Coordinates of C-alpha atoms in Angstrom, one line a residue:
Chain A
X26 CA -47.8 8.7 -56.9
X27 CA -44.7 7.4 -55.1
X28 CA -45.4 3.9 -55.2
X29 CA -42.5 2.6 -57.2
X30 CA -43.1 -1.0 -55.9
X31 CA -46.5 -1.1 -57.3
X32 CA -45.2 0.2 -60.7
X33 CA -42.0 -2.0 -61.2
X34 CA -44.0 -5.3 -60.1
X35 CA -46.6 -4.5 -62.4
X36 CA -43.9 -4.4 -65.2
X37 CA -42.7 -7.4 -64.3
X38 CA -46.3 -9.1 -64.1
X39 CA -46.7 -7.7 -67.6
X40 CA -43.3 -9.1 -68.9
X41 CA -44.3 -12.6 -67.0
X42 CA -47.5 -12.6 -68.9
X43 CA -46.0 -11.9 -72.2
X44 CA -43.5 -14.8 -71.6
X45 CA -46.4 -17.1 -70.5
X46 CA -49.0 -16.3 -73.4
X47 CA -46.6 -15.1 -76.4
X48 CA -43.3 -16.7 -75.1
X49 CA -43.6 -19.9 -77.4
X50 CA -43.7 -17.4 -80.6
X51 CA -40.7 -15.2 -79.4
X52 CA -38.0 -15.5 -81.9
X53 CA -35.3 -16.7 -79.7
X54 CA -37.3 -19.3 -78.2
X55 CA -37.2 -23.0 -79.7
X56 CA -40.6 -24.1 -79.2
X57 CA -39.8 -27.6 -80.2
X58 CA -37.6 -28.1 -77.7
X59 CA -34.9 -29.6 -80.0
X60 CA -32.4 -32.0 -78.2
X61 CA -29.0 -31.0 -79.6
X62 CA -26.1 -33.4 -79.9
X63 CA -22.7 -32.6 -80.1
X64 CA -21.8 -29.2 -81.4
X65 CA -19.0 -27.9 -83.3
X66 CA -17.5 -24.4 -82.3
X67 CA -15.7 -22.3 -84.8
X68 CA -12.0 -23.2 -83.4
X69 CA -13.0 -27.0 -84.1
X70 CA -13.8 -27.9 -80.9
X71 CA -16.4 -30.2 -80.0
X72 CA -18.9 -29.8 -77.0
X73 CA -21.2 -32.4 -75.7
X74 CA -24.2 -31.4 -74.0
X75 CA -24.8 -30.1 -71.3
X76 CA -23.6 -27.1 -73.2
X77 CA -22.4 -24.0 -71.2
X78 CA -23.9 -20.7 -71.9
X79 CA -22.7 -19.4 -75.5
X80 CA -24.3 -18.1 -78.7
X81 CA -27.2 -19.7 -79.3
X82 CA -27.5 -20.9 -75.8
X83 CA -27.7 -17.8 -73.8
X84 CA -28.3 -19.9 -70.6
X85 CA -26.6 -22.9 -71.7
X86 CA -28.4 -26.6 -72.3
X87 CA -29.5 -29.3 -70.2
X88 CA -28.2 -32.9 -70.3
X89 CA -30.2 -33.6 -73.1
X90 CA -29.1 -30.5 -75.2
X91 CA -32.2 -28.8 -74.8
X92 CA -31.9 -25.0 -74.6
X93 CA -32.5 -23.7 -70.9
X94 CA -33.7 -20.4 -71.8
X95 CA -36.4 -22.1 -74.1
X96 CA -37.2 -24.4 -71.3
X97 CA -37.9 -21.9 -68.8
X98 CA -39.9 -20.2 -70.9
X99 CA -42.0 -23.0 -72.3
X100 CA -42.4 -24.2 -68.6
X101 CA -43.7 -20.9 -67.2
X102 CA -47.3 -21.6 -68.3
X103 CA -47.6 -25.1 -66.7
X104 CA -45.9 -23.7 -63.5
X105 CA -47.8 -20.7 -63.2
X106 CA -51.0 -22.5 -63.9
X107 CA -50.4 -25.1 -61.3
X108 CA -49.5 -22.3 -58.7
X109 CA -52.8 -20.6 -59.4
X110 CA -55.0 -23.7 -59.1
X111 CA -53.4 -24.4 -55.8
X112 CA -54.0 -20.7 -54.5
X113 CA -57.6 -21.0 -56.3
X114 CA -58.7 -23.9 -54.4
X115 CA -57.3 -22.9 -51.3
X116 CA -59.3 -19.8 -51.1
X117 CA -62.5 -21.1 -52.3
X118 CA -62.0 -23.5 -49.3
X119 CA -60.8 -20.9 -46.7
X120 CA -63.1 -17.9 -47.3
X121 CA -66.3 -19.8 -46.7
X122 CA -64.5 -21.3 -43.7
X123 CA -63.4 -18.3 -42.3
X124 CA -66.5 -16.3 -42.7
X125 CA -68.3 -19.1 -41.3
X126 CA -66.0 -19.3 -38.4
X127 CA -66.8 -15.8 -37.5
X128 CA -70.5 -16.4 -37.0
X129 CA -70.3 -20.0 -35.7
X130 CA -68.3 -21.3 -32.9
X131 CA -68.3 -24.8 -34.3
X132 CA -66.7 -23.6 -37.8
X133 CA -64.2 -21.7 -35.6
X134 CA -63.3 -24.7 -33.8
X135 CA -63.0 -26.8 -36.9
X136 CA -60.9 -24.3 -38.7
X137 CA -58.3 -23.8 -35.5
X138 CA -58.3 -27.4 -35.4
X139 CA -57.3 -27.8 -39.0
X140 CA -54.4 -24.8 -38.7
X141 CA -53.0 -26.6 -35.2
X142 CA -52.9 -30.1 -36.8
X143 CA -50.9 -29.0 -40.0
X144 CA -48.8 -26.4 -37.9
X145 CA -47.3 -29.2 -36.1
X146 CA -45.2 -30.5 -39.2
X147 CA -43.4 -28.7 -42.2
X148 CA -45.9 -28.9 -45.4
X149 CA -43.1 -30.2 -47.3
X150 CA -43.5 -33.5 -45.3
X151 CA -46.9 -33.6 -45.7
X152 CA -46.7 -33.3 -49.3
X153 CA -43.8 -36.0 -49.6
X154 CA -46.0 -38.4 -47.4
X155 CA -49.3 -37.8 -49.1
X156 CA -48.2 -38.3 -52.9
X157 CA -46.7 -42.0 -51.8
X158 CA -50.1 -43.0 -50.9
X159 CA -51.0 -45.6 -53.9
X160 CA -54.5 -43.6 -54.2
X161 CA -52.6 -40.9 -55.5
X162 CA -49.3 -42.5 -56.9
X163 CA -51.4 -44.6 -59.3
X164 CA -54.1 -42.0 -59.8
X165 CA -54.4 -41.0 -63.3
X166 CA -55.5 -37.4 -61.9
X167 CA -52.2 -37.5 -59.7
X168 CA -51.6 -33.8 -60.7
X169 CA -54.9 -32.6 -59.4
X170 CA -54.8 -34.8 -56.4
X171 CA -51.2 -33.2 -55.6
X172 CA -52.8 -29.7 -56.1
X173 CA -55.8 -30.3 -53.8
X174 CA -53.0 -31.7 -50.8
X175 CA -50.9 -28.7 -51.2
X176 CA -54.1 -26.3 -51.3
X177 CA -55.6 -28.1 -48.2
X178 CA -52.3 -28.1 -46.3
X179 CA -52.5 -24.2 -45.6
X180 CA -56.3 -23.5 -46.0
X181 CA -56.5 -23.8 -41.9
X182 CA -53.6 -21.2 -41.9
X183 CA -55.1 -18.6 -44.6
X184 CA -58.6 -19.1 -42.9
X185 CA -57.1 -18.2 -39.5
X186 CA -55.5 -14.9 -40.9
X187 CA -58.7 -13.7 -42.2
X188 CA -60.9 -14.6 -39.2
X189 CA -58.3 -12.6 -36.9
X190 CA -58.8 -9.8 -39.5
X191 CA -62.3 -9.7 -39.1
X192 CA -61.8 -9.9 -35.4
X193 CA -59.9 -7.1 -35.3
X194 CA -62.2 -5.2 -37.6
X195 CA -65.0 -6.0 -35.0
X196 CA -63.1 -4.3 -32.1
X197 CA -63.3 -0.8 -34.1
X198 CA -65.8 1.8 -33.2
X199 CA -67.4 2.3 -36.7
X200 CA -68.8 -1.3 -36.2
X201 CA -70.5 -0.3 -33.1
X202 CA -71.9 2.6 -35.0
X203 CA -73.2 0.1 -37.5
X204 CA -75.1 -1.8 -34.8
X205 CA -76.6 1.2 -33.4
X206 CA -77.7 2.7 -36.8
X207 CA -79.6 -0.7 -36.9
X208 CA -77.8 -2.3 -39.6
X209 CA -78.7 -6.2 -40.1
X210 CA -75.9 -8.5 -39.8
X211 CA -75.8 -9.0 -43.5
X212 CA -75.6 -5.3 -44.4
X213 CA -73.2 -5.0 -41.6
X214 CA -71.1 -7.7 -43.4
X215 CA -71.4 -6.4 -46.8
X216 CA -71.1 -2.6 -46.0
X217 CA -68.8 -2.6 -42.9
X218 CA -66.5 -5.9 -42.9
X219 CA -66.1 -6.6 -46.6
X220 CA -64.4 -3.1 -47.6
X221 CA -61.8 -3.8 -44.9
X222 CA -61.1 -7.5 -45.3
X223 CA -61.1 -7.5 -49.0
X224 CA -58.0 -5.5 -49.5
X225 CA -56.3 -7.7 -46.8
X226 CA -57.5 -10.8 -48.9
X227 CA -56.3 -9.7 -51.9
X228 CA -52.7 -9.1 -50.3
X229 CA -52.9 -12.5 -48.7
X230 CA -53.6 -13.9 -52.0
X231 CA -50.5 -12.5 -54.1
X232 CA -48.1 -13.4 -51.2
X233 CA -49.8 -16.8 -51.3
X234 CA -48.9 -17.1 -54.9
X235 CA -45.1 -16.8 -54.1
X236 CA -45.4 -18.8 -51.1
X237 CA -46.7 -22.0 -53.4
X238 CA -44.4 -21.4 -56.0
X239 CA -41.4 -21.7 -53.3
X240 CA -42.9 -24.8 -51.9
X241 CA -43.2 -26.1 -55.3
X242 CA -39.3 -25.5 -55.9
X243 CA -38.6 -27.0 -52.4
X244 CA -40.4 -30.0 -53.5
X245 CA -38.7 -30.3 -56.7
X246 CA -35.5 -30.5 -55.0
X247 CA -36.4 -33.8 -53.0
X248 CA -37.7 -35.0 -56.2
X249 CA -41.4 -34.7 -55.6
X250 CA -43.2 -33.2 -58.7
X251 CA -46.9 -32.7 -59.6
X252 CA -47.0 -35.1 -62.1
X253 CA -45.3 -38.0 -63.5
X254 CA -45.7 -41.1 -66.0
X255 CA -44.6 -44.6 -65.8
X256 CA -42.3 -46.3 -68.3
X257 CA -41.1 -49.9 -68.8
X258 CA -37.4 -50.4 -68.5
X259 CA -35.4 -53.4 -69.9
X260 CA -35.7 -55.6 -66.4
X261 CA -39.4 -55.2 -66.8
X262 CA -39.8 -52.8 -64.0
X263 CA -41.7 -49.4 -64.2
X264 CA -39.4 -46.2 -63.9
X265 CA -41.5 -43.4 -62.5
X266 CA -40.4 -40.8 -65.0
X267 CA -41.0 -36.9 -65.3
X268 CA -42.4 -35.4 -68.4
X269 CA -43.6 -32.3 -67.7
X270 CA -41.8 -28.8 -68.4
X271 CA -42.4 -27.4 -65.0
X272 CA -39.7 -25.1 -63.5
X273 CA -39.0 -27.4 -60.4
X274 CA -38.6 -30.6 -62.6
X275 CA -35.0 -29.1 -63.9
X276 CA -33.8 -29.3 -60.3
X277 CA -33.5 -33.1 -60.9
X278 CA -29.8 -33.4 -60.6
X279 CA -29.1 -30.4 -58.7
X280 CA -26.8 -32.1 -56.0
X281 CA -24.7 -33.1 -58.8
X282 CA -25.4 -30.1 -61.5
X283 CA -24.1 -27.4 -59.0
X284 CA -20.6 -28.8 -59.1
X285 CA -20.4 -29.0 -62.7
X286 CA -23.0 -27.6 -64.7
X287 CA -24.0 -24.8 -62.5
X288 CA -25.9 -22.9 -64.8
X289 CA -28.8 -25.4 -65.2
X290 CA -29.8 -25.1 -61.4
X291 CA -29.0 -21.3 -61.3
X292 CA -31.1 -20.5 -64.1
X293 CA -33.9 -22.3 -62.9
X294 CA -33.7 -21.2 -59.5
X295 CA -33.1 -17.1 -60.9
X296 CA -36.3 -17.6 -62.7
X297 CA -38.2 -18.8 -59.5
X298 CA -36.5 -16.0 -57.4
X299 CA -37.5 -13.5 -60.1
X300 CA -41.2 -14.5 -60.3
X301 CA -41.4 -14.9 -56.6
X302 CA -39.8 -11.5 -56.0
X303 CA -42.2 -10.0 -58.5
X304 CA -45.3 -11.3 -56.4
X305 CA -44.1 -10.3 -53.0
X306 CA -43.2 -6.9 -54.4
X307 CA -46.6 -6.6 -56.1
X308 CA -48.3 -7.4 -52.7
X309 CA -46.0 -4.7 -51.1
X310 CA -47.3 -2.3 -53.5
X311 CA -50.7 -2.9 -53.5
X312 CA -50.5 -2.7 -49.3
X313 CA -49.4 0.8 -49.8
X314 CA -51.9 1.6 -52.4
X315 CA -54.7 0.6 -50.3
X316 CA -52.9 2.1 -47.4
X317 CA -53.0 5.4 -49.2
X318 CA -56.8 4.7 -50.9
X319 CA -58.2 4.0 -47.3
X320 CA -56.0 6.3 -45.4
X321 CA -55.3 3.6 -42.9
X322 CA -51.1 4.2 -42.9
X323 CA -49.8 5.1 -39.3
X324 CA -47.8 8.3 -39.8
X325 CA -44.1 8.0 -38.4
X326 CA -44.4 9.9 -35.3
Chain B
X27 CA -52.6 -19.0 -17.3
X28 CA -49.4 -20.0 -18.8
X29 CA -49.6 -23.7 -17.3
X30 CA -53.2 -23.7 -18.7
X31 CA -51.8 -22.7 -22.0
X32 CA -48.9 -25.3 -21.7
X33 CA -51.4 -28.0 -20.6
X34 CA -53.5 -27.2 -23.9
X35 CA -50.6 -27.4 -26.0
X36 CA -49.5 -30.5 -24.7
X37 CA -53.0 -32.1 -25.0
X38 CA -53.0 -30.7 -28.9
X39 CA -49.5 -32.4 -29.2
X40 CA -50.7 -35.9 -28.1
X41 CA -53.8 -35.5 -30.3
X42 CA -51.4 -34.3 -33.6
X43 CA -49.6 -37.4 -32.8
X44 CA -52.4 -39.9 -32.8
X45 CA -53.6 -38.2 -36.0
X46 CA -50.1 -38.7 -37.6
X47 CA -50.0 -42.1 -36.8
X48 CA -53.0 -42.9 -38.0
X49 CA -51.8 -41.2 -41.3
X50 CA -48.6 -43.2 -41.2
X51 CA -50.5 -46.4 -40.7
X52 CA -53.0 -46.1 -43.8
X53 CA -52.8 -49.5 -45.3
X54 CA -50.9 -49.0 -48.6
X55 CA -51.6 -52.1 -50.7
X56 CA -52.5 -51.6 -54.1
X57 CA -54.3 -54.1 -56.3
X58 CA -52.8 -54.3 -59.7
X59 CA -54.7 -54.4 -63.1
X60 CA -52.4 -56.7 -65.3
X61 CA -52.5 -56.8 -68.8
X62 CA -51.0 -59.3 -71.3
X63 CA -47.7 -60.8 -70.5
X64 CA -48.0 -59.0 -67.0
X65 CA -47.9 -55.6 -68.3
X66 CA -49.2 -52.9 -66.0
X67 CA -52.2 -51.3 -67.2
X68 CA -53.2 -49.7 -63.8
X69 CA -53.8 -49.9 -60.0
X70 CA -56.4 -49.5 -58.0
X71 CA -56.6 -48.9 -53.9
X72 CA -59.2 -49.5 -51.7
X73 CA -59.2 -48.7 -48.0
X74 CA -59.9 -51.0 -45.4
X75 CA -60.6 -50.2 -41.9
X76 CA -59.8 -53.5 -40.8
X77 CA -56.2 -53.5 -42.1
X78 CA -55.7 -49.9 -40.8
X79 CA -56.6 -51.4 -37.5
X80 CA -54.2 -54.1 -37.9
X81 CA -51.4 -51.9 -38.4
X82 CA -51.3 -50.0 -35.2
X83 CA -52.2 -53.6 -33.6
X84 CA -48.9 -54.7 -35.0
X85 CA -47.1 -51.4 -34.2
X86 CA -47.9 -51.8 -30.4
X87 CA -47.0 -55.3 -30.4
X88 CA -43.8 -54.6 -32.3
X89 CA -43.0 -51.9 -29.6
X90 CA -43.6 -54.4 -26.8
X91 CA -41.5 -57.2 -28.5
X92 CA -38.7 -55.2 -29.3
X93 CA -38.6 -53.0 -26.3
X94 CA -37.9 -50.1 -28.7
X95 CA -38.3 -49.7 -32.5
X96 CA -36.0 -52.7 -33.5
X97 CA -32.4 -52.8 -34.7
X98 CA -30.6 -51.5 -37.8
X99 CA -27.5 -52.9 -38.1
X100 CA -24.9 -54.6 -36.0
X101 CA -26.9 -54.6 -33.0
X102 CA -27.6 -50.5 -33.1
X103 CA -31.1 -50.1 -32.3
X104 CA -33.3 -48.0 -34.4
X105 CA -34.2 -45.8 -31.7
X106 CA -30.6 -44.9 -31.0
X107 CA -30.0 -44.2 -34.8
X108 CA -32.9 -41.8 -34.8
X109 CA -31.8 -40.1 -31.8
X110 CA -28.2 -39.6 -33.3
X111 CA -29.4 -38.3 -36.6
X112 CA -32.1 -36.0 -34.7
X113 CA -29.1 -34.6 -32.6
X114 CA -27.2 -34.1 -35.8
X115 CA -30.0 -32.1 -37.3
X116 CA -30.7 -30.0 -33.9
X117 CA -27.0 -29.0 -34.0
X118 CA -27.6 -26.9 -36.9
X119 CA -31.2 -26.1 -36.1
X120 CA -31.2 -24.8 -32.6
X121 CA -28.3 -22.5 -33.1
X122 CA -30.0 -21.4 -36.4
X123 CA -33.1 -20.5 -34.3
X124 CA -31.4 -18.2 -31.8
X125 CA -28.8 -16.8 -34.2
X126 CA -32.2 -16.0 -36.6
X127 CA -34.0 -14.7 -33.5
X128 CA -31.6 -12.7 -31.6
X129 CA -29.8 -10.9 -34.8
X130 CA -33.4 -10.3 -36.2
X131 CA -34.4 -8.6 -33.2
X132 CA -31.1 -6.4 -33.6
X133 CA -31.6 -5.9 -37.2
X134 CA -35.1 -4.7 -36.7
X135 CA -34.0 -2.2 -33.9
X136 CA -31.3 -1.1 -36.3
X137 CA -33.9 -0.6 -39.3
X138 CA -36.0 1.4 -36.7
X139 CA -33.3 3.7 -35.7
X140 CA -32.0 4.2 -39.0
X141 CA -35.3 4.6 -40.7
X142 CA -35.1 8.5 -41.2
X143 CA -31.1 9.0 -41.3
X144 CA -28.5 8.6 -43.8
X145 CA -28.1 5.1 -45.1
X146 CA -32.0 4.1 -44.5
X147 CA -31.5 2.0 -47.9
X148 CA -29.6 -0.7 -45.5
X149 CA -32.4 -0.5 -43.1
X150 CA -36.2 -1.8 -43.7
X151 CA -35.8 -1.7 -47.3
X152 CA -32.9 -4.5 -47.1
X153 CA -35.1 -6.3 -44.7
X154 CA -37.8 -6.5 -47.3
X155 CA -35.8 -7.4 -50.1
X156 CA -34.3 -10.4 -48.2
X157 CA -37.8 -11.4 -47.3
X158 CA -39.2 -11.4 -50.8
X159 CA -36.6 -13.3 -52.3
X160 CA -36.7 -17.2 -51.7
X161 CA -33.8 -18.2 -49.6
X162 CA -33.2 -21.1 -51.9
X163 CA -31.9 -18.9 -54.1
X164 CA -29.5 -17.2 -51.4
X165 CA -28.5 -20.8 -50.6
X166 CA -27.6 -22.0 -53.8
X167 CA -26.0 -18.6 -54.7
X168 CA -23.9 -18.8 -51.7
X169 CA -22.8 -22.3 -52.5
X170 CA -21.9 -21.4 -56.1
X171 CA -19.9 -18.3 -54.6
X172 CA -17.9 -20.1 -52.3
X173 CA -16.7 -22.6 -55.1
X174 CA -16.4 -19.7 -57.6
X175 CA -14.3 -17.7 -55.0
X176 CA -12.0 -20.6 -54.2
X177 CA -11.6 -21.2 -58.1
X178 CA -10.6 -17.3 -58.3
X179 CA -8.4 -17.6 -55.6
X180 CA -10.5 -15.1 -53.3
X181 CA -11.7 -17.6 -50.8
X182 CA -9.9 -20.4 -48.8
X183 CA -10.8 -24.1 -49.6
X184 CA -14.1 -24.1 -48.0
X185 CA -16.1 -27.7 -47.9
X186 CA -19.7 -27.0 -49.0
X187 CA -20.9 -30.5 -49.1
X188 CA -20.5 -33.2 -46.8
X189 CA -21.8 -34.8 -43.7
X190 CA -19.1 -34.8 -40.8
X191 CA -17.2 -30.9 -41.8
X192 CA -17.2 -28.3 -39.3
X193 CA -17.5 -25.9 -42.1
X194 CA -20.7 -27.5 -43.7
X195 CA -22.1 -27.2 -40.1
X196 CA -21.5 -23.5 -39.8
X197 CA -22.8 -22.8 -43.4
X198 CA -26.0 -24.8 -42.4
X199 CA -26.5 -22.9 -39.7
X200 CA -26.2 -19.6 -41.6
X201 CA -28.4 -21.0 -44.7
X202 CA -31.2 -22.1 -42.1
X203 CA -30.7 -18.6 -40.0
X204 CA -31.3 -16.4 -43.2
X205 CA -35.3 -16.7 -43.5
X206 CA -35.8 -16.5 -39.5
X207 CA -33.5 -13.6 -39.1
X208 CA -35.2 -11.3 -41.7
X209 CA -38.6 -12.5 -40.6
X210 CA -38.0 -11.8 -36.9
X211 CA -36.5 -8.1 -38.1
X212 CA -39.5 -7.4 -40.0
X213 CA -42.0 -8.3 -36.9
X214 CA -39.5 -6.3 -34.9
X215 CA -39.6 -3.0 -36.6
X216 CA -43.3 -2.9 -37.4
X217 CA -44.1 -3.6 -33.5
X218 CA -41.7 -0.9 -32.5
X219 CA -43.6 1.4 -35.1
X220 CA -46.9 0.3 -33.6
X221 CA -45.8 1.3 -30.3
X222 CA -44.6 5.1 -30.9
X223 CA -46.7 7.7 -29.8
X224 CA -48.1 5.7 -26.9
X225 CA -48.4 7.3 -23.5
X226 CA -45.9 5.4 -21.6
X227 CA -43.2 6.2 -23.8
X228 CA -43.9 10.1 -23.3
X229 CA -44.1 9.8 -19.8
X230 CA -40.7 8.0 -19.8
X231 CA -39.2 10.7 -22.1
X232 CA -40.8 13.5 -19.4
X233 CA -39.1 11.9 -16.9
X234 CA -35.6 12.4 -18.3
X235 CA -34.9 8.9 -19.8
X236 CA -32.6 8.8 -22.7
X237 CA -34.0 7.3 -25.7
X238 CA -31.7 4.6 -25.8
X239 CA -33.2 3.1 -22.5
X240 CA -36.7 3.9 -23.5
X241 CA -36.5 1.9 -26.5
X242 CA -34.5 -1.0 -24.7
X243 CA -36.2 -1.0 -21.4
X244 CA -39.7 0.2 -22.3
X245 CA -40.7 -0.4 -26.2
X246 CA -38.8 -3.3 -26.6
X247 CA -40.3 -5.2 -23.7
X248 CA -43.6 -4.7 -25.0
X249 CA -42.9 -5.7 -28.6
X250 CA -41.4 -9.0 -27.2
X251 CA -45.1 -10.3 -26.7
X252 CA -45.7 -10.1 -30.5
X253 CA -42.8 -11.0 -31.5
X254 CA -42.8 -14.0 -29.4
X255 CA -46.0 -15.1 -30.9
X256 CA -44.1 -15.9 -34.2
X257 CA -41.4 -18.4 -32.9
X258 CA -43.8 -21.0 -34.4
X259 CA -43.7 -19.9 -37.6
X260 CA -39.9 -19.5 -37.7
X261 CA -39.6 -23.0 -36.3
X262 CA -41.8 -24.6 -38.5
X263 CA -40.0 -22.4 -41.2
X264 CA -36.4 -23.6 -40.2
X265 CA -37.6 -27.5 -40.0
X266 CA -39.2 -27.1 -43.6
X267 CA -35.7 -25.7 -44.9
X268 CA -33.7 -28.4 -43.0
X269 CA -35.1 -30.9 -45.6
X270 CA -33.7 -28.6 -48.4
X271 CA -30.5 -27.8 -46.6
X272 CA -29.7 -31.1 -45.7
X273 CA -30.2 -32.5 -48.9
X274 CA -28.3 -29.8 -50.7
X275 CA -25.2 -29.8 -48.3
X276 CA -25.1 -33.8 -48.1
X277 CA -25.7 -33.3 -44.4
X278 CA -27.0 -36.8 -43.0
X279 CA -29.4 -35.5 -40.5
X280 CA -32.7 -36.6 -39.3
X281 CA -35.0 -34.8 -42.1
X282 CA -32.9 -36.6 -44.6
X283 CA -33.2 -39.8 -43.1
X284 CA -37.2 -39.1 -42.7
X285 CA -37.1 -38.0 -45.9
X286 CA -35.7 -41.2 -47.3
X287 CA -38.2 -43.3 -45.2
X288 CA -41.4 -41.6 -46.6
X289 CA -40.3 -40.9 -50.3
X290 CA -42.0 -42.6 -53.2
X291 CA -40.3 -45.3 -55.2
X292 CA -38.2 -44.2 -58.4
X293 CA -39.3 -47.6 -60.0
X294 CA -41.8 -50.5 -59.1
X295 CA -42.6 -53.8 -60.2
X296 CA -45.9 -54.9 -61.0
X297 CA -47.6 -56.4 -57.9
X298 CA -45.2 -54.4 -55.4
X299 CA -46.2 -53.6 -52.0
X300 CA -46.0 -50.2 -51.7
X301 CA -45.4 -49.9 -47.8
X302 CA -43.2 -47.4 -46.4
X303 CA -40.7 -47.9 -43.5
X304 CA -43.4 -47.0 -41.0
X305 CA -41.6 -47.6 -37.7
X306 CA -38.5 -45.2 -38.1
X307 CA -41.2 -42.3 -39.7
X308 CA -43.2 -42.9 -36.6
X309 CA -40.1 -42.1 -34.4
X310 CA -39.3 -39.1 -36.5
X311 CA -42.7 -38.0 -36.3
X312 CA -42.8 -37.6 -32.7
X313 CA -39.5 -36.0 -32.6
X314 CA -40.2 -33.6 -35.1
X315 CA -43.6 -32.5 -33.6
X316 CA -41.8 -32.3 -30.3
X317 CA -39.6 -29.2 -31.6
X318 CA -42.6 -27.4 -32.6
X319 CA -44.6 -28.7 -29.4
X320 CA -41.4 -27.1 -27.2
X321 CA -41.0 -23.8 -29.5
X322 CA -44.6 -23.4 -28.3
X323 CA -44.1 -24.0 -25.1
X324 CA -40.9 -21.8 -24.9
X325 CA -42.6 -19.0 -26.1
X326 CA -45.6 -19.4 -23.8
X327 CA -43.2 -19.2 -21.1
X328 CA -41.3 -16.2 -22.3
X329 CA -44.5 -14.2 -23.1
X330 CA -45.5 -15.2 -19.3
X331 CA -41.9 -13.8 -18.3
X332 CA -41.9 -10.5 -20.3
X333 CA -45.6 -9.3 -19.8
X334 CA -47.2 -9.0 -16.9
X335 CA -50.6 -8.7 -18.8
X336 CA -50.4 -12.0 -20.1
X337 CA -49.5 -13.5 -16.7
X338 CA -52.6 -12.2 -15.0
X339 CA -55.1 -12.6 -17.6

C-alpha cells in the first residue's frame, strides 16, 4: 500500500521508543551525565565547556560540560511521559464531556463556555499565570498540578471538535436508517457513531501529542517548567532551580546561547522538531489509512 | 443575524474579562512553615473569599482615585505605557496576520492548481511539511542562518536582536506569519477540494466561463466562509507566538511586559508576599482579549459580506 507517511513515521516512532526505553544503555550515551571540566585536544589546546561539537561530543556539551546528545536521550523519557500524561488527562475529561454534550443541552453549554473562555487568551499565558499561584508554586506535587492545568486548558477545544464530529455524523442518511430500523440510542451510539468517531479521535489524539510538546517547548523558552526545587543561596534566599532532564529545560539560556553556543538550543529544538514532525506525520498517515479502510476519501474529480 | 452574533460575542467578551479579573485577583498570600533558624520547610495556601473580594474593591477604588492605572515613571501613566507597548506589539501582529491570511489563500489556490501537474511537490506537500514542523524550529533556524550567512559573507549585516530595529520588526512579522500562512493554505486547499463537482461549477463551465474565473469568482467565494471561521484560531496562535517571538528577538512589546508582570520569581525569601503586578496585568488582559474579540467580529462581518446564505439565515 502506498502510504509512505505511515511507514516512515512508524519507523521514527520505533526509534523514539528505543531511545526512550533503551537509550540509557546505548554505548555512545553517557548515562551518568558526567560533567566535564577543561579538556585538552591533540594539538595541546584547552577547551572550556560549553564544548563545541567534536569527537566524544557529537552535539557538543552544555554549560556544565555534559554531553548534549546524552542529555537529550536521557531526557526523552521524562519529556514524553509529561506529554502523554497531559494528553491522557485531557481526553479522559474531554470524551465524556463531548458525548454528554451530544445528548444533554446543559453539558453542551458547559462545554461551549469552557471552550469560549480559554479561546480568548493564548494558552501560554494561562500556564504562566496559573503556575505562579502559591497553591501550585509551593506544592510538593507541582508537576502534577502543571500537567493538570495544561490538560484542562484545551479540554474544551478538544471536546468541541469531537462533538462537532458527532453532530456531522448525525446528519448522514445511514443514521436515519438506523433509527428506522428501530435501534435504541445505545445501539445507535455503539454501532453507528463509534465506528466513525473513533478513527477521528485517534488522529486527534496523535496530533495533540505534538501540540502539547510544542506548548512545553514554548513554555521552556519563557522559563516555565513543569517541575522545580528550591535551594538556599548565600543570602538566605531560596532560589528556584530546575533539576529535571526534560528537553524544554535546556532552553534556559537560549537568548544568550544563540549567539555563542548555538549547538545547545539548536540540538534541543532539533530533537523537539523531529519528535513533533513524527507525530504529525503519523497522524497524517493514520488519516490516510482510515480513509482507505472506510473508503471515506473523496476522489479528486 | 450578524448583529445578533456580534452582540453575543460582546457579551462573551465582557464575561471573559470578568472571569479573568477574578482569576487575576486571587489572593496570593501564602503561610510559610518555618523550621529552625528561619529555614523554609514548606508553605500552605488558604483561599479566603473576603480577601478576594477586597482585591476587587481595591482595584476599582484605585481606578477611581487615580483616574487610570497610576503612574510608572516621570509622570508617564501606566495606561499610556501599556498602550504604547501594545501598539508596538500590534505593529508586528496585524501585518503578520494579514500577510499570513492573504498569502495563505494564494498558497492554497496555488496548491490546488498544481496538484496534478509537474512540481506538485511544491504544492500541498510543502504546506503539510511546514505545518508539521514547529515554527519555533524555523524561527531559531532562520536566526542562526542569518547570523551564519553574515559570517560567511553571503548576507549583509542584519540585526536579529533588538527592540527598535526596523529589521527586527520585519523579521518578527515574518516569524509570526509562518504558521498562519500554512494553516490558511491548508484550509483553502481542502475547502476548494470539497467544492469540486458541485452543480454550480458545472453550470458556470457550461456557460463558457474560463476556469480561472470559475475558481476565483465562484469557488473561492464559497470557500471564504470556511476559511474565515478559522481567523480566531490563527489570531490566537499568533498571540501565543508573540510571547516567544518577542522574547527571542528582545522586542519589547506588550507580550513581553505582560509576561514580566505575571511570571514567577526566580528566588524568594521566607515570608515573601507572592503578589504579582495585578494592575498592568489587568490592562493587558483587556487589550489582548480585545484583539481576539475584534478578530471574531471581523470574521462575522466578512462572512456576512461574502455569503448571502449566512446573511439571511
